[in-house]
Coordinates of C-alpha atoms and ligand atoms in Angstrom, one line a residue:
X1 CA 3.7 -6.9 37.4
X2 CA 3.4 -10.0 39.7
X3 CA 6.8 -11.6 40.6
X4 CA 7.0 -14.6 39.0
X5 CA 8.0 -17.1 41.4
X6 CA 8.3 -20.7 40.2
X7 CA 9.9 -22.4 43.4
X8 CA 13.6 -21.1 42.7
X9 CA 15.2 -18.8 44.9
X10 CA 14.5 -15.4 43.2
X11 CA 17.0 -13.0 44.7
X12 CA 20.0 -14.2 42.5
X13 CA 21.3 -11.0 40.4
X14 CA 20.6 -12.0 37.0
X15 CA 16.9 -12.8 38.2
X16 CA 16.4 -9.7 39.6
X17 CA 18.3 -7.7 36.3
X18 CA 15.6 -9.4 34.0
X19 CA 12.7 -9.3 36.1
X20 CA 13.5 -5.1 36.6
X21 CA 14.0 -5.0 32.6
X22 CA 10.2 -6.5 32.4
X23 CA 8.8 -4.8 34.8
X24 CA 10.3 -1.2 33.3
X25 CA 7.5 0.7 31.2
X26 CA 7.8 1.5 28.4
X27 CA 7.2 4.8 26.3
X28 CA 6.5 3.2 22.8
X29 CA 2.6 3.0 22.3
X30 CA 3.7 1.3 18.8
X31 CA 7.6 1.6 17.9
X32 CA 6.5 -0.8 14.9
X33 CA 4.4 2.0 13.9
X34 CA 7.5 3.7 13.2
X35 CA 9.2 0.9 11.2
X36 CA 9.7 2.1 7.3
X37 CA 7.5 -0.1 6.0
X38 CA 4.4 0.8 8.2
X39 CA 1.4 2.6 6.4
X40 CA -0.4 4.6 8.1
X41 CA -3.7 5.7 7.9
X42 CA -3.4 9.4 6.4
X43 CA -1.0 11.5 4.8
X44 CA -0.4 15.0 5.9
X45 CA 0.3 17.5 3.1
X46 CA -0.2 15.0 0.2
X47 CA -3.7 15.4 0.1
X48 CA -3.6 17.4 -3.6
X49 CA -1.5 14.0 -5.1
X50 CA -4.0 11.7 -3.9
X51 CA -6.7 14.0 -5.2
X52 CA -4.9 14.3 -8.3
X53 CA -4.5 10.0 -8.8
X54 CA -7.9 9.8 -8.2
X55 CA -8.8 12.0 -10.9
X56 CA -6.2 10.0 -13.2
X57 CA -7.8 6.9 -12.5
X58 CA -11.7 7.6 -11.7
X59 CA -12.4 6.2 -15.3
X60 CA -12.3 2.8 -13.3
X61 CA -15.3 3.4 -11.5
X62 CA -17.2 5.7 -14.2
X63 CA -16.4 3.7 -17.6
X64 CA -14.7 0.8 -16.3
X65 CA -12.5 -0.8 -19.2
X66 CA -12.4 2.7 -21.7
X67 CA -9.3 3.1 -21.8
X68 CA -5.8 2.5 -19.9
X69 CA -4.2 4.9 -17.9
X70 CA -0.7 5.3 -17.2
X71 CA 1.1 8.2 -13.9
X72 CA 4.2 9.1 -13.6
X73 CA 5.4 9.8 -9.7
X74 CA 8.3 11.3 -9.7
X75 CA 10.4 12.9 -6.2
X76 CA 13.5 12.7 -4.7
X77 CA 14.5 10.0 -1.7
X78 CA 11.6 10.0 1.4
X79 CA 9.4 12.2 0.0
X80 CA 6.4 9.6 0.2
X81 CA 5.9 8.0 -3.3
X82 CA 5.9 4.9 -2.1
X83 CA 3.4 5.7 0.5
X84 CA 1.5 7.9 -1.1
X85 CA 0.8 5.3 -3.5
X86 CA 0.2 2.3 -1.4
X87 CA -2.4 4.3 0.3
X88 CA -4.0 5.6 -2.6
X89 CA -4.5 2.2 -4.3
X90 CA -5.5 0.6 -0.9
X91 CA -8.5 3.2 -0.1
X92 CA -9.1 3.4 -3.7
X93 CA -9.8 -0.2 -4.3
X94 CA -11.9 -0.2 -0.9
X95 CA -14.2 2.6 -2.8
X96 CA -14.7 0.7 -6.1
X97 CA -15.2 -2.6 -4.6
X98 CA -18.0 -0.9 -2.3
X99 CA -19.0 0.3 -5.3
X100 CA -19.3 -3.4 -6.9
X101 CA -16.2 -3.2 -9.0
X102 CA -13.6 -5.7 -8.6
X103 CA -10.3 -3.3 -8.7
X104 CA -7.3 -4.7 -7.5
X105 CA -4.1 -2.7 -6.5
X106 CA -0.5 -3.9 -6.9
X107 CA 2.6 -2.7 -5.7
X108 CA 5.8 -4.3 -6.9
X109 CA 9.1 -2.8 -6.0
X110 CA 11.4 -3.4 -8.8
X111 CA 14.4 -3.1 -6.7
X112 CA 13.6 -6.5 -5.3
X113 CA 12.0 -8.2 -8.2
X114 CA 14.7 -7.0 -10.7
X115 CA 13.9 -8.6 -14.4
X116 CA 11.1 -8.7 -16.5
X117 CA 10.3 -12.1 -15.8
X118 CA 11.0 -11.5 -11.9
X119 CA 7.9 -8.4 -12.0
X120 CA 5.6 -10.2 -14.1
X121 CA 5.7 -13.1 -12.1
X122 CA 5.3 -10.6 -9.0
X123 CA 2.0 -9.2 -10.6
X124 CA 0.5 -12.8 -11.2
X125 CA 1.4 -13.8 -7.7
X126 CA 0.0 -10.7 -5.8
X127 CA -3.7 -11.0 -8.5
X128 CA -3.9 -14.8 -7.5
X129 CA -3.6 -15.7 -10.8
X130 CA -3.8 -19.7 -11.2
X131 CA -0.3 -20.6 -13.1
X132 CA 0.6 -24.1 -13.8
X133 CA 3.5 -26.2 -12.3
X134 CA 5.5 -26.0 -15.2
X135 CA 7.7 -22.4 -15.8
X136 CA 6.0 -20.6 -18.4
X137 CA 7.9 -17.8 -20.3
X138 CA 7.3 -14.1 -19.7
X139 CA 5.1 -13.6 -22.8
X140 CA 2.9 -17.0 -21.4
X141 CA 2.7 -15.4 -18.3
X142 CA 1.4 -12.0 -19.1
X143 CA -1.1 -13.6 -21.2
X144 CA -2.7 -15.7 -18.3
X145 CA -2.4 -12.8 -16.0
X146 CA -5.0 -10.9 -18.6
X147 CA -7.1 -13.8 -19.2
X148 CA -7.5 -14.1 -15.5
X149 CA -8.5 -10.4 -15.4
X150 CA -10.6 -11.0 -18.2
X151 CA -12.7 -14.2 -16.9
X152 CA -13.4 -12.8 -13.4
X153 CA -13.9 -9.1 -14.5
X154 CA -11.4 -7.8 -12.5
X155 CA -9.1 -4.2 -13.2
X156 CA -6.0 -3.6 -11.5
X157 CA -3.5 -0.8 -11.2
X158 CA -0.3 -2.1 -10.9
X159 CA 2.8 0.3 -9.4
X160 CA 6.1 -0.6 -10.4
X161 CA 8.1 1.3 -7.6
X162 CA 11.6 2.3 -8.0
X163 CA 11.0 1.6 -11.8
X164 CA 13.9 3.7 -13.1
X165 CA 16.2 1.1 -11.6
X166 CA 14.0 -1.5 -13.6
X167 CA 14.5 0.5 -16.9
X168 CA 18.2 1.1 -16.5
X169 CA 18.5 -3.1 -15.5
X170 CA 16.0 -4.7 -17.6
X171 CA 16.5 -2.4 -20.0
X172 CA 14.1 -0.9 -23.0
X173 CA 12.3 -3.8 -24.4
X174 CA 11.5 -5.3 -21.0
X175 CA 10.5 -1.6 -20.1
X176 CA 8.2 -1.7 -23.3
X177 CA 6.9 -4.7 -22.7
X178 CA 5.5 -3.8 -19.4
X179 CA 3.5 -0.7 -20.8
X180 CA 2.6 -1.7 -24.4
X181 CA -1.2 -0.9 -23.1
X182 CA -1.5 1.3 -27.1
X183 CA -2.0 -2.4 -28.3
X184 CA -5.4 -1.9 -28.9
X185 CA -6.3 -4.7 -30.3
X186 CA -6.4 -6.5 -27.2
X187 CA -8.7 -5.0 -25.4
X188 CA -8.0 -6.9 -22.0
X189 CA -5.0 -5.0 -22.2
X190 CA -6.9 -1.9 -20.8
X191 CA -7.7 -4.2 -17.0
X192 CA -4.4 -2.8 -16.8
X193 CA -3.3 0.4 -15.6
X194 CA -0.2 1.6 -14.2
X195 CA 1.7 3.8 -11.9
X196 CA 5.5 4.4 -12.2
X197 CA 7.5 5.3 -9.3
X198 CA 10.4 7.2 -10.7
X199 CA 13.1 9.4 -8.8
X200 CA 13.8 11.5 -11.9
X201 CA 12.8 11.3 -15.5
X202 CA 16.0 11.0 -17.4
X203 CA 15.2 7.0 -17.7
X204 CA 12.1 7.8 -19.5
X205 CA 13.5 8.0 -23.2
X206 CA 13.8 4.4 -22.7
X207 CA 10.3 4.2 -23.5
X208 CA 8.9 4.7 -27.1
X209 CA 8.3 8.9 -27.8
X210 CA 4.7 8.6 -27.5
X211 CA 4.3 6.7 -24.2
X212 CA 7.0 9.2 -22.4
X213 CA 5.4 11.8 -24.0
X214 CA 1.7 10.3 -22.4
X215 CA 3.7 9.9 -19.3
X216 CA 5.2 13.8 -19.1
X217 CA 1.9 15.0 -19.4
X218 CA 0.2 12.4 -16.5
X219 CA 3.2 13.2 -14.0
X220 CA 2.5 14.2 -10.6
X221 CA 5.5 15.7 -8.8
X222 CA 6.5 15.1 -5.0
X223 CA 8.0 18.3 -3.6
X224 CA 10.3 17.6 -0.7
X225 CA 8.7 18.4 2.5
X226 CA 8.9 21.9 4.4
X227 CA 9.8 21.9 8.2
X228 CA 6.1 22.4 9.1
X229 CA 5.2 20.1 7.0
X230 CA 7.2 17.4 8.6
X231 CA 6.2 18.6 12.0
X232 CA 2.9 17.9 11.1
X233 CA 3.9 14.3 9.8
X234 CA 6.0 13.9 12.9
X235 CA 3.0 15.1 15.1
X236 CA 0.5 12.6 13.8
X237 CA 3.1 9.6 13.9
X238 CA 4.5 10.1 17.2
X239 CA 0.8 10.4 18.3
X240 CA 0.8 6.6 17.0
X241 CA 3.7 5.4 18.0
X242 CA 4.0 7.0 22.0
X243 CA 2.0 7.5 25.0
X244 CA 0.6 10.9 25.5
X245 CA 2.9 13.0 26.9
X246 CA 6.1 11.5 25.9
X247 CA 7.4 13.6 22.9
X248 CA 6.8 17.3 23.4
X249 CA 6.2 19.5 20.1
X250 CA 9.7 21.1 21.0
X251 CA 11.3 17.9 20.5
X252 CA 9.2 17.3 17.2
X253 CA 10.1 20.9 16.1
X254 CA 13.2 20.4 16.5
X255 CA 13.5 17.6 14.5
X256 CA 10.7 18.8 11.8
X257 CA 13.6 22.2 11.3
X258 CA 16.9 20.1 11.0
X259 CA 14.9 18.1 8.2
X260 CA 12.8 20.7 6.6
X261 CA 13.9 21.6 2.7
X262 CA 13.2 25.0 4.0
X263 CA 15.9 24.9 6.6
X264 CA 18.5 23.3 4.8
X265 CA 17.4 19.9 5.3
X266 CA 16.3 17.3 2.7
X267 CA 13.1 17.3 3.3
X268 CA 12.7 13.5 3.5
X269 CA 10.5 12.3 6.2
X270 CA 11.9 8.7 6.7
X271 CA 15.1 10.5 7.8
X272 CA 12.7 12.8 10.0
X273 CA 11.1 9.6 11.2
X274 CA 14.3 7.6 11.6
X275 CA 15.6 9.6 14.2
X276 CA 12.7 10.1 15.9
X277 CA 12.1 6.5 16.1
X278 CA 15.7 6.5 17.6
X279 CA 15.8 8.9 19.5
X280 CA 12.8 7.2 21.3
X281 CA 14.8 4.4 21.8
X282 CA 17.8 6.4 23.1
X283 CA 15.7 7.9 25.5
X284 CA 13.9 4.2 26.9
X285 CA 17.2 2.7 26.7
X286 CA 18.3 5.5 29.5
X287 CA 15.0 4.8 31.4
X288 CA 13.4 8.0 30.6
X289 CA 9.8 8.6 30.8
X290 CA 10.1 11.5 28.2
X291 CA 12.0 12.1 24.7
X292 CA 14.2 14.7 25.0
X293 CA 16.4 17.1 23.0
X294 CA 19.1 16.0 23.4
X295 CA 17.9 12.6 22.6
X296 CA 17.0 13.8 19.2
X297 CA 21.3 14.8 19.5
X298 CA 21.9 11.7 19.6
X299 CA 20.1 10.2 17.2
X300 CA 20.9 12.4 14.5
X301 CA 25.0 11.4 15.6
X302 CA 23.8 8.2 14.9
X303 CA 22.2 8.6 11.4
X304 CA 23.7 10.3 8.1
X305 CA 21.0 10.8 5.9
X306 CA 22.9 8.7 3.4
X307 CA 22.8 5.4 5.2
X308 CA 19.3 5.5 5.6
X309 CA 18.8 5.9 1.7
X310 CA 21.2 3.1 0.9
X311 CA 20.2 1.3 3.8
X312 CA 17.0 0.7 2.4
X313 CA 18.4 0.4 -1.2
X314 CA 20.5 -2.5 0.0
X315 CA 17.8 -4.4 1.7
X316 CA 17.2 -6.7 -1.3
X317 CA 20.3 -6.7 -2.5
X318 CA 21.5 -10.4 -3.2
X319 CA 24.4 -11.8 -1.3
X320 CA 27.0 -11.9 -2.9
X321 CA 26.5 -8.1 -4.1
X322 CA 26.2 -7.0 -0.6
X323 CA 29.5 -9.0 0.1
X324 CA 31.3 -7.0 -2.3
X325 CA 30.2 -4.1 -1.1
X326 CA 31.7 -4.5 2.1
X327 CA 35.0 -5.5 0.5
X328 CA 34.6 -2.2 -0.9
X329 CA 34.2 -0.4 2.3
X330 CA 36.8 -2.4 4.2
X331 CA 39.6 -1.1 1.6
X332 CA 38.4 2.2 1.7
X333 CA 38.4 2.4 5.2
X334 CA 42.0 0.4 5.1
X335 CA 43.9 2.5 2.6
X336 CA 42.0 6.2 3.1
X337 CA 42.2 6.3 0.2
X338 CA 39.4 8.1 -2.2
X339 CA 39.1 5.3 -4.8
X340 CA 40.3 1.6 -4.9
X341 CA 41.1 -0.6 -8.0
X342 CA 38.7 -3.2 -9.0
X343 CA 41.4 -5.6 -9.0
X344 CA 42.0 -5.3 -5.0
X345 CA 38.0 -5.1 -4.4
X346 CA 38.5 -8.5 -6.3
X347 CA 41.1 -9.5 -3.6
X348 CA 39.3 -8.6 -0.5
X349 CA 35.6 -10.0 -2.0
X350 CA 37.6 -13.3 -1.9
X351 CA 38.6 -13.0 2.1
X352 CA 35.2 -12.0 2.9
X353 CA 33.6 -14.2 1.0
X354 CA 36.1 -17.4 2.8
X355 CA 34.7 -15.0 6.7
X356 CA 31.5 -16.0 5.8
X357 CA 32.1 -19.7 4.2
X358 CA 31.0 -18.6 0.7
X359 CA 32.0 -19.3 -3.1
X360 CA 33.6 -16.3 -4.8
X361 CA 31.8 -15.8 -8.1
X362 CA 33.5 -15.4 -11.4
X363 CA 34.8 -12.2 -12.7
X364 CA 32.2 -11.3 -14.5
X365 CA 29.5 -11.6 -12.4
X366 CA 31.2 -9.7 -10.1
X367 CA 31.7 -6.6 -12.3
X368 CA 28.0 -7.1 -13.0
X369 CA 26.9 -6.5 -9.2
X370 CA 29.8 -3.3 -9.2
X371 CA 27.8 -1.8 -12.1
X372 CA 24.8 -2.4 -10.6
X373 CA 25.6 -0.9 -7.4
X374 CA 26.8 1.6 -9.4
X375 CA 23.3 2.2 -11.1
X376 CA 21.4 2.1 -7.4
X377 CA 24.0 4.9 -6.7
X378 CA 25.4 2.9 -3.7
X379 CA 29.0 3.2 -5.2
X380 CA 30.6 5.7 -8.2
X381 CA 32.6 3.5 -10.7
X382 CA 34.7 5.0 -13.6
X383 CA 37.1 3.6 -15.8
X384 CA 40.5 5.2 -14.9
X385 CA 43.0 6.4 -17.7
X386 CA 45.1 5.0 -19.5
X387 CA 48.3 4.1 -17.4
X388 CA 51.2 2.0 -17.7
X389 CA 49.4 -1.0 -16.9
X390 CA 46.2 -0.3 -18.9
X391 CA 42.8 0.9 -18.0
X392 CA 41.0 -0.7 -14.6
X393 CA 37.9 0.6 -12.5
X394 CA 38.0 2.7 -10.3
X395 CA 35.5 2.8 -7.5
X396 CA 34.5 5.0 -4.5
X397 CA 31.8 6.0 -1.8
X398 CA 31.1 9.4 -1.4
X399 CA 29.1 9.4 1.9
X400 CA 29.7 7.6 5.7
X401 CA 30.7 7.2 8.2
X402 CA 32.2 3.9 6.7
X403 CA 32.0 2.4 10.2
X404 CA 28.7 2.8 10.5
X405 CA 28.3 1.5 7.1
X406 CA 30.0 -1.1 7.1
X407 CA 28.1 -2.4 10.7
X408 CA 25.3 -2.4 8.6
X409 CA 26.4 -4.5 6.0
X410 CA 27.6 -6.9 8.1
X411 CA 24.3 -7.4 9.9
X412 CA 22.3 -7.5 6.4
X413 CA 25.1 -10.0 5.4
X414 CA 25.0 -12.4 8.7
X415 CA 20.7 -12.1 7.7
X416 CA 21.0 -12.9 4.6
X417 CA 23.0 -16.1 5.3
X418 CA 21.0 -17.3 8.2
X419 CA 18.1 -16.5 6.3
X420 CA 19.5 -19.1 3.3
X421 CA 20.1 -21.5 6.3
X422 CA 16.8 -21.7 7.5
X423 CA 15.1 -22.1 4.5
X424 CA 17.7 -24.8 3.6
X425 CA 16.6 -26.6 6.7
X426 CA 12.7 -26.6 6.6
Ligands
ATP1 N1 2.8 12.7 4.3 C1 3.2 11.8 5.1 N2 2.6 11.4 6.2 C2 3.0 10.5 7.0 N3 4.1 9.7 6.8 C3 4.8 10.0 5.6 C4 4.4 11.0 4.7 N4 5.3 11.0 3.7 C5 6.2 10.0 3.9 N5 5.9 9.4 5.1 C6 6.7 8.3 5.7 O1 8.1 8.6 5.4 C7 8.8 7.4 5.0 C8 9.3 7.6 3.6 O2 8.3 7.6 2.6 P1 8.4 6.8 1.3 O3 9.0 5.5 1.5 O4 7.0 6.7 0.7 O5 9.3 7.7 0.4 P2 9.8 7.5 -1.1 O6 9.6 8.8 -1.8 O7 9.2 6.3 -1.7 O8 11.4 7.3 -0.9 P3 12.4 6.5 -1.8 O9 12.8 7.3 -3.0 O10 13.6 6.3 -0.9 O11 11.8 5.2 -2.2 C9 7.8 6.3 5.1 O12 8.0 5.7 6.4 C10 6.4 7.0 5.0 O13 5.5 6.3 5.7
MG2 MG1 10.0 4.5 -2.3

C-alpha cells in the first residue's frame, strides 16, 4: 500500500500504528459471508427438504390457483429452517417467473413482527401492495393484500418463521385468521400459500383439528446436523468467507466434531459457524496468516451455545423488555442466587432504566414482557408457593456465563437507544 503522505510529518507513533493496521492483510475473503443473516447460495445435506417443498408446492407452476397449500417445518435451534426456506422460496420464485408466473416469496419472522396486525401488515409491505394513508384494520388489510394478488395475477408463499411464538403471543384466533385458506368461497384465498416455521409442534392445537391435522401430514422435519455434515457446511462456507489456504480441514474437523449431534454436540450449524467466524477473527486479531486450533479453543471459550440462541432471540426484542432482562441478570449475578422475586427485578428495572435515562413502565406491562421472555424461553418464571407474605414470581436463567450475557445486553440496549435517537433526529 502506498504511504499516504499529505504534507505532515509521518513518523509520529499513532501515524505509524494506523498506517501498519491498514497496511496488515487480511485473511477474511468475506467475514460478512459469515454473518447469521447471510444466505448463501447452496445448502449441503438439505437437498431431500428442498426436494420435498418443491414437490408441496409445484401445483403453482402446473395448476396455478387449484388449491392452497400449507408445510409445516419443524427442527430444533440452527438446524437451517430459516435458511432452508429463504433459499427455497428465492430459487423457486426465480423458476416460475422464468416460467412466466408471477410467484412471489415472503418471509416474515414473527419474532419481530409480533401481532396479527404487525404480520399482516408485514406481508402487504414486502408484496408492494398499494395501502392508503389512513390505518386500515387487519380484516381491511388482508382483503387488499388479496385483491392486489388478484388484479395483477400474482401467487405468493408466505413463511411465517418462528411462528410458534406467534401462536403462543397472538394467540388462536389471530393464528386462525392467518390460515383460514378452507374458505372456499373466496377463491383469491388460494394466491396464498404458506410455510410455517415451527421448533416443535405442541403449539399446533391452536389451530382448528382439521388444519393441524393438514399440517401433521405436510410436515417436513429438520434433523440436527451430523459432524460430517457440518464439516461439509463448514467447508463450503469457509471457502466463501477466507483466502485459500487459511483454514485447514483439521481446523474445520475439529469444529464440525465438537458440534456434530453425533459427537455430543447440538448439531446446530450457526453455533458451528459462530465460532468459526470467531475464531477467524481471533486468529487476524493476533496477526496470523492461518486459523488455527487452538484458535477454534478460543472461540468456543468465548461462545456457550446458549447465548447464541438467545442472542439472536433477543435481537428484536423491544427496549424496555431487553432492559428488564438485564435487571434480571444483574440480580442474579448480585445475589448467586438461583431465582429472584419479581418484586426486586421490579427494583433494579427502575435503576437501569434511570442508567439509561428511560421511563419505567407500569406494573403490568412489565409482567407482560417477563411472560413473554418467558414464552421465547430466554427466562423460566413460576409462581412460587404460598408463603407468609403470599404468592410472587419467581424467575431464573438456566444458562451463562451471565457476564457474558449480560455484555451482550448491554450492547443491544446502548443500540437500541441510539438507534431511537437517530431516527428522532432525521
Ligand atoms: N445446510 C446448510 N448449509 C450452509 N449453511 C447452513 C446450512 N444449514 C444452516 N446453515 C447456516 O446456519 C445458520 C443457522 O441456520 P438457520 O438460521 O436457518 O437455523 P434455524 O433452524 O432457523 O434456527 P432457529 O431455530 O434458531 O431459528 C445460518 O447462518 C445458516 O445460513
Ligand atoms: Mg430460524
Amino acid at each position: 500500500m502506498p504511504a499516504l503522505n499529505m504534507g505532515h510529518s509521518n513518523d509520529n507513533e499513532t501515524w505509524k500504528i494506523i498506517e501498519e493496521e491498514l497496511s496488515r492483510p487480511t485473511i477474511f475473503k468475506s467475514r460478512e459471508s459469515l454473518a447469521p443473516e447471510y444466505i448463501p447460495d447452496k445448502l449441503p445435506h438439505r437437498e431431500k427438504e428442498i426436494k420435498l417443498l418443491a414437490s408441496a408446492f409445484k401445483h403453482l407452476i402446473i395448476s396455478p390457483g387449484s388449491f392452497s397449500q400449507r408445510v409445516l417445518l419443524v427442527g430444533g435451534v440452527g438446524v437451517g429452517k430459516t435458511v432452508t426456506a429463504r433459499v427455497f422460496g428465492r430459487e423457486f420464485a426465480r423458476i416460475a417467473r422464468l416460467k412466466g408466473y408471477n410467484l412471489r416469496y415472503v418471509h416474515v419472522n414473527c419474532h419481530r413482527n409480533r401481532t396479527l396486525y404487525n404480520v399482516v401488515a408485514e406481508i402487504a409491505r414486502q408484496l408492494e401492495v398499494p395501502l392508503p394513508q389512513r390505518g386500515l384494520s387487519v380484516k381491511e388489510m388482508y382483503d387488499a393484500i388479496l385483491w392486489h394478488l388478484e388484479e395483477n395475477n400474482i401467487y405468493a408463499i408466505i413463511t411465517l418463521d418462528e411462528f410458534h411464538y406467534f401462536a403462543s403471543i397472538a394467540g388462536s384466533d389471530a393464528v386462525y385468521f392467518i390460515v383460514r385458506t378452507y374458505d372456499d368461497a373466496i377463491a383469491s384465498l388460494k394466491r396464498l400459500n404458506f410455510i410455517f416455521i415451527s421448533l416443535d409442534t405442541s403449539k399446533l392445537s391452536l389451530l382448528d383439528p382439521s388444519t393441524e391435522s393438514y399440517l401433521l401430514k405436510h410436515m417436513i422435519r429438520l434433523k440436527p446436523y451430523t459432524s460430517s455434515e457440518l464439516y461439509d457446511i463448514l467447508k463450503y462456507r469457509a471457502k466463501q468467507a477466507f483466502y485459500p489456504g487459511v483454514v485447514d480441514d483439521e481446523v474445520l474437523k475439529f469444529i464440525a466434531e465438537y458440534e456434530g449431534s453425533d459427537k455430543g454436540g447440538g448439531g446446530n450449524a450457526r453455533h458451528a459457524i459462530e465460532i468459526l467466524l470467531l475464531a477467524g477473527d481471533a486468529a487476524e486479531h493476533e496477526g496470523s496468516d492461518r486459523v488455527t486450533i487452538e484458535h477454534v479453543r478460543k472461540a468456543i471459550s468465548k461462545t456457550s451455545r446458549e447465548i447464541i440462541n438467545i442472542s439472536e432471540t433477543i435481537l428484536y426484542s423491544p427496549l424496555h423488555e431487553l432492559m428488564i432482562l438485564l435487571a434480571i441478570i444483574r440480580l442474579l449475578r448480585r445475589t448467586g442466587q438461583t431465582y429472584v422475586k419479581m418484586g426486586d427485578v421490579e427494583r433494579e428495572y427502575e435503576m437501569v432504566c434511570e442508567e439509561f435515562d428511560q421511563q419505567p413502565r407500569r406494573h403490568t406491562q412489565v409482567y407482560g414482557y417477563i411472560m413473554n421472555l418467558k414464552k421465547a424461553n430466554v427466562i423460566d418464571a413460576r409462581t412460587s408457593g404460598k408463603g407468609l407474605r403470599g404468592r410472587t414470581t419467581l424467575i431464573s436463567i438456566h444458562y451463562g456465563p451471565l457476564d457474558l450475557l449480560e455484555q451482550y445486553v448491554v450492547d443491544l440496549i446502548q443500540k437500541k437507544i441510539s438507534m431511537k435517537q437517530s431516527g428522532r433526529r432525521r
